[in-house]
Tab-separated table of C-alpha atoms in Angstrom:
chain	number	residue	atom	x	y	z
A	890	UNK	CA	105.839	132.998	109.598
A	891	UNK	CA	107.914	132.052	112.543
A	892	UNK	CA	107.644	128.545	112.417
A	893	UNK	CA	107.561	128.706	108.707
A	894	UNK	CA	110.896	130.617	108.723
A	895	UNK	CA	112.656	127.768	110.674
A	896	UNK	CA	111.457	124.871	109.306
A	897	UNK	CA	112.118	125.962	105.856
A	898	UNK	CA	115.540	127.786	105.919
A	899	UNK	CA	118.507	125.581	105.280
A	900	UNK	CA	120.245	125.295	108.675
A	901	UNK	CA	123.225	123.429	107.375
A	902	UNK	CA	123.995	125.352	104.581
A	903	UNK	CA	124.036	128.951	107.351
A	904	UNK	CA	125.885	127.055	110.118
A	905	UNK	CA	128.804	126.085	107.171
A	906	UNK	CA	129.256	129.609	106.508
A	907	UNK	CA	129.231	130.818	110.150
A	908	UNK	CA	131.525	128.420	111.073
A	909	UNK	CA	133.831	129.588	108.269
A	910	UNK	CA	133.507	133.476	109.385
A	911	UNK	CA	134.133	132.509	113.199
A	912	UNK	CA	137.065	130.489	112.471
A	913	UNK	CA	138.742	133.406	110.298
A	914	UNK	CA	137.724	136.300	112.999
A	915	UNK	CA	137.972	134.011	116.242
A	916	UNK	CA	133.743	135.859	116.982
A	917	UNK	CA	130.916	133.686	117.688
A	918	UNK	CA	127.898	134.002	115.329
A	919	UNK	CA	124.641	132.287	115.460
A	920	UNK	CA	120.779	133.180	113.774
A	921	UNK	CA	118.449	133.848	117.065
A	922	UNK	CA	115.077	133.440	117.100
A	923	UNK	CA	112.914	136.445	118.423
A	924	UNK	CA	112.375	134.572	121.904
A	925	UNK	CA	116.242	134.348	122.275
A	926	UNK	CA	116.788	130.592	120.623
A	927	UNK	CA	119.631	129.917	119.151
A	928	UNK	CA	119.201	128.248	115.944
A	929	UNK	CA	122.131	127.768	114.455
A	930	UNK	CA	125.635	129.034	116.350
A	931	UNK	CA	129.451	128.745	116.251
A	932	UNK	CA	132.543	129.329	117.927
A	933	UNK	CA	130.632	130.615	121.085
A	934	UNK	CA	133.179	131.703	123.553
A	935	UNK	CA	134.135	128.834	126.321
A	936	UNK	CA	133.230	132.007	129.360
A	937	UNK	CA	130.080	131.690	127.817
A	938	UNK	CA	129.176	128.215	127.398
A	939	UNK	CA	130.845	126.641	130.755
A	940	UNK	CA	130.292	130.134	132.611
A	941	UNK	CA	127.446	132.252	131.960
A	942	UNK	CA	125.072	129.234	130.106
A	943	UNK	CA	125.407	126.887	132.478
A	944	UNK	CA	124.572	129.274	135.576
A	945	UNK	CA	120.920	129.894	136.180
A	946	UNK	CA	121.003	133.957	136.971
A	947	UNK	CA	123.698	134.780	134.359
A	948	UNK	CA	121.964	132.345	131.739
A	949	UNK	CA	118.897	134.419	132.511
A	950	UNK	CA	121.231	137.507	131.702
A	951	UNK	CA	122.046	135.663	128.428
A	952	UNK	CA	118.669	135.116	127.317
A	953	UNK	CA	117.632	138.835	128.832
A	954	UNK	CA	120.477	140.616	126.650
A	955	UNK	CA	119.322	138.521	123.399
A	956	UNK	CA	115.776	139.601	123.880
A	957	UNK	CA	116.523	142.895	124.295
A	958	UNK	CA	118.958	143.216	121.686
A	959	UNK	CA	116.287	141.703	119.485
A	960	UNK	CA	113.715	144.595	120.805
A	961	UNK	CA	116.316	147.199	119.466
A	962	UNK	CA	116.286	145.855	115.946
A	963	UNK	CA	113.094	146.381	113.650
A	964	UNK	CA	112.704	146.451	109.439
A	965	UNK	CA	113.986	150.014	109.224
A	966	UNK	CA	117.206	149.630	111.711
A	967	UNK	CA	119.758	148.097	109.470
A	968	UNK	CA	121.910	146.627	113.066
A	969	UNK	CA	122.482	147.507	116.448
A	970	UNK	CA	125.498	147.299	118.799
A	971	UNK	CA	124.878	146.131	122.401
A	972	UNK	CA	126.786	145.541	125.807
A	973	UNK	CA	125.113	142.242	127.637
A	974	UNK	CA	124.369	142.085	130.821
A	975	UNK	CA	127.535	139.836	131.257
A	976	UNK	CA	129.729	142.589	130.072
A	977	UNK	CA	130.338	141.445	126.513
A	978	UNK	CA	129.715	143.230	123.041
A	979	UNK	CA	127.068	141.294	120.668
A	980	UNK	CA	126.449	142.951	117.448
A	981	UNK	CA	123.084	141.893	115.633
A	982	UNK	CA	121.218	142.833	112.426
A	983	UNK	CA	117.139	142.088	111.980
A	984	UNK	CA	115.988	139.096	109.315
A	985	UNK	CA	113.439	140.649	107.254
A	986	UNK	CA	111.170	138.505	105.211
A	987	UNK	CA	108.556	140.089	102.943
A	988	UNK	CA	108.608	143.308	105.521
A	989	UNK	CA	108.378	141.046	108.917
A	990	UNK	CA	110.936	140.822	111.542
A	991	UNK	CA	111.535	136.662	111.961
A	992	UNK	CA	114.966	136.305	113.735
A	993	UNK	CA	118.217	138.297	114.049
A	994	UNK	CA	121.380	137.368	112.912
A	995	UNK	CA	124.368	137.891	115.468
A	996	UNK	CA	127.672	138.180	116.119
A	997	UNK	CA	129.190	138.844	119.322
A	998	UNK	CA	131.286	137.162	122.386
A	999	UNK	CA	133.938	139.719	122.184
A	1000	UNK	CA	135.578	143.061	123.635
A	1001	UNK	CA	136.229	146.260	122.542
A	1002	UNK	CA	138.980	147.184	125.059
A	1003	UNK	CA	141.143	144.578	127.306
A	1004	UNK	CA	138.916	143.358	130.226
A	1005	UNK	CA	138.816	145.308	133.448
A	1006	UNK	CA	140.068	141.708	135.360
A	1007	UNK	CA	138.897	143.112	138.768
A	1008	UNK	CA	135.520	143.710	137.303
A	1009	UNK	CA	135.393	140.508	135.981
A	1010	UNK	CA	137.034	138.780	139.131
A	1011	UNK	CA	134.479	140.525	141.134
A	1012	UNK	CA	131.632	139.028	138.935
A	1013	UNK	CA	133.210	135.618	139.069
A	1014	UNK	CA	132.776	135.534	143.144
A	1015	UNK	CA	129.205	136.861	142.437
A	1016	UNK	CA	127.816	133.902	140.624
A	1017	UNK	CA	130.466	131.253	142.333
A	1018	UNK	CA	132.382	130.642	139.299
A	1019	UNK	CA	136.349	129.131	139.856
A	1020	UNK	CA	137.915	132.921	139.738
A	1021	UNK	CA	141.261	131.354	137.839
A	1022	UNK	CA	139.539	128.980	134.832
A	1023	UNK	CA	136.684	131.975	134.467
A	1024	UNK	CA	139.966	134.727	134.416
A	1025	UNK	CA	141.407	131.610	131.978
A	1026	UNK	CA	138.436	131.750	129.914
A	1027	UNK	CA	138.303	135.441	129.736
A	1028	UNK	CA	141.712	135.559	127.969
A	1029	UNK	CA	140.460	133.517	124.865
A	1030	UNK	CA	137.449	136.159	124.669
A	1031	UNK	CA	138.567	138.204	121.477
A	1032	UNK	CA	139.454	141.802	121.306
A	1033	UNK	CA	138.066	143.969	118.422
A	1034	UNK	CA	139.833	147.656	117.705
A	1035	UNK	CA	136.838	149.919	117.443
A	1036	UNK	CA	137.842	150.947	113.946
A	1037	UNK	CA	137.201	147.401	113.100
A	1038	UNK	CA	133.751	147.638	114.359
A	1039	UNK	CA	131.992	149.126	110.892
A	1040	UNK	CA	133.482	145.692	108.789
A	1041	UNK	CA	132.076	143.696	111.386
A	1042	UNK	CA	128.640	145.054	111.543
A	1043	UNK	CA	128.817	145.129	107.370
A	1044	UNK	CA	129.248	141.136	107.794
A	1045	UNK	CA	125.940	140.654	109.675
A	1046	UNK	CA	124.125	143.110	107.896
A	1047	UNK	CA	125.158	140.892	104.692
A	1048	UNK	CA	124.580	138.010	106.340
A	1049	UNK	CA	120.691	138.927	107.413
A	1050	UNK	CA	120.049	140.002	104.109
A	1051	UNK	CA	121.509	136.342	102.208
A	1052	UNK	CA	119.516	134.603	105.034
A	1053	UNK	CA	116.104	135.996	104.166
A	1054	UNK	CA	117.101	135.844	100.444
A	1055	UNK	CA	117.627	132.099	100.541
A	1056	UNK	CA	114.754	131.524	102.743
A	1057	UNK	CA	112.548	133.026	100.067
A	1058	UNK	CA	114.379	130.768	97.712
A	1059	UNK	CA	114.106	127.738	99.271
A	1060	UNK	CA	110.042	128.085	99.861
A	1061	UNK	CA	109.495	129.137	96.528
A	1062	UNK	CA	111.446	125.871	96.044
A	1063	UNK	CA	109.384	124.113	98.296
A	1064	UNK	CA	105.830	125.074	96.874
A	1065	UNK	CA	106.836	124.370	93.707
A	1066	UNK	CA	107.924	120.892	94.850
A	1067	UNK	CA	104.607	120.610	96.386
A	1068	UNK	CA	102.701	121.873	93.826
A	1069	UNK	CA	104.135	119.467	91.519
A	1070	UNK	CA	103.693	116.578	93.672
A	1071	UNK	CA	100.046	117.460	93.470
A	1072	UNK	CA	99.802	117.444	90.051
A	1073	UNK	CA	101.542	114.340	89.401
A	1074	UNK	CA	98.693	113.068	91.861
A	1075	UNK	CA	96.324	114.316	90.295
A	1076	UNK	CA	98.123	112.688	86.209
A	1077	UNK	CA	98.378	109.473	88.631
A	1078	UNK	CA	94.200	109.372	89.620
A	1079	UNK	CA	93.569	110.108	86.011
A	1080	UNK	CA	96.180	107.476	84.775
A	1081	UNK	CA	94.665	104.665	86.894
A	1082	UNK	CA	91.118	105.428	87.936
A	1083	UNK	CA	89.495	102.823	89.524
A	1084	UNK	CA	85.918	103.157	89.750
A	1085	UNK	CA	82.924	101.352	91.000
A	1086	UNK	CA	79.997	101.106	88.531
A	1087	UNK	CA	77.276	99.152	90.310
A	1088	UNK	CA	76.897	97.547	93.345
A	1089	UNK	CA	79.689	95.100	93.978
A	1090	UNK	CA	81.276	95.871	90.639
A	1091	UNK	CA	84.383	97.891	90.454
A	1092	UNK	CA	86.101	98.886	86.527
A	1093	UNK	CA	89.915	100.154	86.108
A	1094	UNK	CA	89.838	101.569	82.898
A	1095	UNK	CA	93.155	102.102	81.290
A	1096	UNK	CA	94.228	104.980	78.536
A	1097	UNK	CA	98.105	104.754	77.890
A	1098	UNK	CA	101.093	103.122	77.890
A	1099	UNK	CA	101.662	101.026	81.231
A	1100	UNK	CA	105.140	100.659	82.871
A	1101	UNK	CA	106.313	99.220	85.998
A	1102	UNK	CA	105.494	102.308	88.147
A	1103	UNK	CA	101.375	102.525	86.310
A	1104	UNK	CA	101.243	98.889	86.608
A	1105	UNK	CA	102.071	99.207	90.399
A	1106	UNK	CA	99.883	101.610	91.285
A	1107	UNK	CA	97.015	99.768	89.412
A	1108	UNK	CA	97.800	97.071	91.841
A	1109	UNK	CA	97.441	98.792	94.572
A	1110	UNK	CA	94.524	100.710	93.500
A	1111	UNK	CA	92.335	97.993	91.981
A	1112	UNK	CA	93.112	95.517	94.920
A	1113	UNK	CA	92.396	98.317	97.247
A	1114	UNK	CA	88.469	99.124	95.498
A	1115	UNK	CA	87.832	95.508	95.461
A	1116	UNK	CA	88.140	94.691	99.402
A	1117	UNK	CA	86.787	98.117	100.054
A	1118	UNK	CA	84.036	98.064	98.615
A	1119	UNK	CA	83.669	93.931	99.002
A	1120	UNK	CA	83.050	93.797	95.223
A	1121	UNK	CA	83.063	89.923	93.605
A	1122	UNK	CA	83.531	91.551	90.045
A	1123	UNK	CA	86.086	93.479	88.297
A	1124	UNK	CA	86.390	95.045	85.183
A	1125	UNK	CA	90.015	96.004	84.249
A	1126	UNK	CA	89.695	97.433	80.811
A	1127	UNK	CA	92.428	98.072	78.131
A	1128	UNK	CA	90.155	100.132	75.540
A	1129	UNK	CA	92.932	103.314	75.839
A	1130	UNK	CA	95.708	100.831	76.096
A	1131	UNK	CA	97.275	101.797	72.535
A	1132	UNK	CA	100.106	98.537	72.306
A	1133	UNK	CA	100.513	95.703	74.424
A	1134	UNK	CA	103.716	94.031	74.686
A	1135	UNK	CA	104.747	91.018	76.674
A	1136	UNK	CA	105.430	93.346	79.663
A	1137	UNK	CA	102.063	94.886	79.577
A	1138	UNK	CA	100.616	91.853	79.357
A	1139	UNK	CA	102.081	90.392	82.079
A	1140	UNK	CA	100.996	93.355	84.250
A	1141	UNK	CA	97.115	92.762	83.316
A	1142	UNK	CA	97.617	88.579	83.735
A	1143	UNK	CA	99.780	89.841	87.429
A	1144	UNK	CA	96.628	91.635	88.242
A	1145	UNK	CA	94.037	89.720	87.394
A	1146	UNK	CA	95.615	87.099	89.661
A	1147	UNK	CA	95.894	89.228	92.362
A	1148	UNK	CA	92.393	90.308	92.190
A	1149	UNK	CA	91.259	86.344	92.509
A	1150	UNK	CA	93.463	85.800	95.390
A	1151	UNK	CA	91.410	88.541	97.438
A	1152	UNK	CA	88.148	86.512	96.123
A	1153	UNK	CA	86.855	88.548	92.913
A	1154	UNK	CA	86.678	87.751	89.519
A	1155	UNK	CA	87.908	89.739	87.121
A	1156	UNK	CA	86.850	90.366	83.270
A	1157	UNK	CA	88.996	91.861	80.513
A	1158	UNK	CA	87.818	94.205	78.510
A	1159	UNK	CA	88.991	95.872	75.116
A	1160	UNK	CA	90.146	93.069	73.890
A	1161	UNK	CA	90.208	93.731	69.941
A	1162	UNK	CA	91.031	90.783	67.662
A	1163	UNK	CA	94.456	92.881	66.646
A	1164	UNK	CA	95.551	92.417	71.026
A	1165	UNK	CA	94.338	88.895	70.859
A	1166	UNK	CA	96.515	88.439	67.874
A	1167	UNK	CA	99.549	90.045	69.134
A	1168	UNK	CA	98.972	87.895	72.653
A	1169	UNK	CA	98.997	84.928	70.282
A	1170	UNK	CA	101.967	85.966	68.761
A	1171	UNK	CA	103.999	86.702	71.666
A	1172	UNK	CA	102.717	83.391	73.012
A	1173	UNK	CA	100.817	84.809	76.036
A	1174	UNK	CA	97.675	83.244	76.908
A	1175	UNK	CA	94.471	84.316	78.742
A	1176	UNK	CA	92.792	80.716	80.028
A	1177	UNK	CA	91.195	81.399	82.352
A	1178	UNK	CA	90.669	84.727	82.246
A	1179	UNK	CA	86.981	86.231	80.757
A	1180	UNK	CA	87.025	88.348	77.829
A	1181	UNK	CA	85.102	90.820	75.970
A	1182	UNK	CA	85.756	93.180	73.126
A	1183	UNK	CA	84.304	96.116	74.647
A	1184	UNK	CA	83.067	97.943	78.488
A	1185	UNK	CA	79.876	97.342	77.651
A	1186	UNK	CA	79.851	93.694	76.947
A	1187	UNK	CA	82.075	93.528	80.113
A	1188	UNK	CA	79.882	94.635	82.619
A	1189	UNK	CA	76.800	93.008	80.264
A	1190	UNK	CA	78.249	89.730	81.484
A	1191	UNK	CA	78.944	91.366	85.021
A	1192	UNK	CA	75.259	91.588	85.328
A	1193	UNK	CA	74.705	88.258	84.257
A	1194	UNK	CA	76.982	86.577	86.574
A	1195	UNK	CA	76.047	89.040	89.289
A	1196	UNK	CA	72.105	87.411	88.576
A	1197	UNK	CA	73.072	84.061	88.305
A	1198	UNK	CA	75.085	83.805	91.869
A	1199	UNK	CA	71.886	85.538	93.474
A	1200	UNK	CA	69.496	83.132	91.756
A	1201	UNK	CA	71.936	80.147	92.750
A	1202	UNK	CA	71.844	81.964	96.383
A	1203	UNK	CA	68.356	82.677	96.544
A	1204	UNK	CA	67.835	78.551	95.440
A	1205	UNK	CA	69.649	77.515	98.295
A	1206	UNK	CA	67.572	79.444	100.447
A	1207	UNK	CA	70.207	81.736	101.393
């Protein structure tokens, strides 16, 4: 579920509307993973990015207070308040999708009371940190009244529940995309079958309408049975092929071509005398090309050339 839950929620969308609640309350706010990652965040206080992130011990305190913060939080606590280890107030509320606990969503980076500055001073000389740009830093640190306290923690218990609810709707989005992807697969493999019917003889039989996209992937298709299975023969029948047009007709001509230039000769079948009329018509001609009426007589003369190049073969003592 875990790596399910991040790679399908939205990131963008969640960091937009963090970044517009951090900007109007001056908090920082982020989505946390269970191991203390931060996967989206905003506005995070400057005494915690160039102070206690960037120092090893109090970046350990960091990831130590997320964690346990985290801990506190479960599917039937609704939020929790918490002081970090570096003397802050984080407020978080637990992600629940479909009764599991996947990631927290937080708020945090602020005070409830102006800062004791000799505590503070005192912790700056601790870790090393410049006393007067860490003091600096401190001041920009916001300062919540505690009667404030129940709006904020209403925000992030809002804001865990819209996560998981658009998380749910974007996979439901997602299978269905996927699902649909493999049935137009599956429409496509029935559209265009290509199939081989004896030994180094392959058929395309065609039912419907062709367009550019069909006549594409009967390209690729029909070229790609031909020099996989090192077939000389082809049968690329238009039986189901209800009207032919000059379009269409082009297609078959294109990949009949196509299907010589890889070394395999190619017979067209379902040719009725009311297609070979229309070809006529539209001025589009076949020399060149073998024809037959129907499958059968297709792969009837399949046979027979198929015999005749192993006789020639077999003449030439080869």
């Amino acid at each position: 579920m875990q790596m399910s839950f991040s790679e399908t929620l939205a990131l963008d969308r969640h960091q937009k509307l963090l970044e517009a609640f951090c900007k109007a309350t001056g908090i920082a706010g982020a989505i946390i993973d269970l191991d203390g990652n931060v996967m989206v965040g905003a506005q995070w206080q400057r005494i915690c990015t160039d102070f206690h992130r960037k120092n090893e011990e109090t970046c350990k305190k960091c990831i130590e207070s997320d964690v346990i913060l985290a801990n506190r939080l479960s599917k039937d606590k609704k939020y929790t308040l918490y002081e970090c280890k570096n003397g802050l107030i984080d407020a978080a509320a637990p992600i629940i999708v479909e009764g599991e606990h996947v990631a927290n969503a937080f708020i945090g980076q602020f005070l409830t009371a102006p800062p004791d500055k000799d505590k503070f001073r005192a912790f700056a000389r601790k870790y090393g940190f410049d006393s007067k740009d860490y003091l600096k830093a401190l001041k920009h640190v916001p300062i919540v009244e505690k009667k404030r306290l129940p709006d904020l923690t209403n925000f992030v218990k809002l804001f865990a529940e819209v996560v998981s609810e658009s998380y749910l709707e974007q996979r439901v989005q997602k299978e269905q995309a996927k699902e649909l992807e493999k049935k137009t697969q599956a429409i496509q493999d029935l559209s265009t079958p290509v199939v081989r019917v004896w030994d180094g003889i392959v058929a395309a039989p065609l039912i419907g309408l062709m367009d550019g996209e069909r006549a594409e992937l009967l390209m690729e298709r029909f070229l790609g049975a031909i020099v996989e299975t090192k077939s000389p023969l082809a049968l690329l029948d238009i039986t189901g092929v209800p009207d032919v047009d000059t379009q269409s007709a082009q297609y078959f001509i294109d990949a009949v071509n196509a299907a010589n230039m890889v070394g395999a000769e190619v017979i067209l079948t379902g040719v009725s005398p009311s297609i070979a009329q229309t070809l006529i018509q539209l001025g589009i001609g076949l020399k060149g090309i073998k024809t037959r009426n129907s499958f059968a007589d297709g792969l009837r003369l399949a046979l027979s050339l198929q015999q005749k190049e192993k006789a020639v073969l077999l003449s030439e003592g080869v």
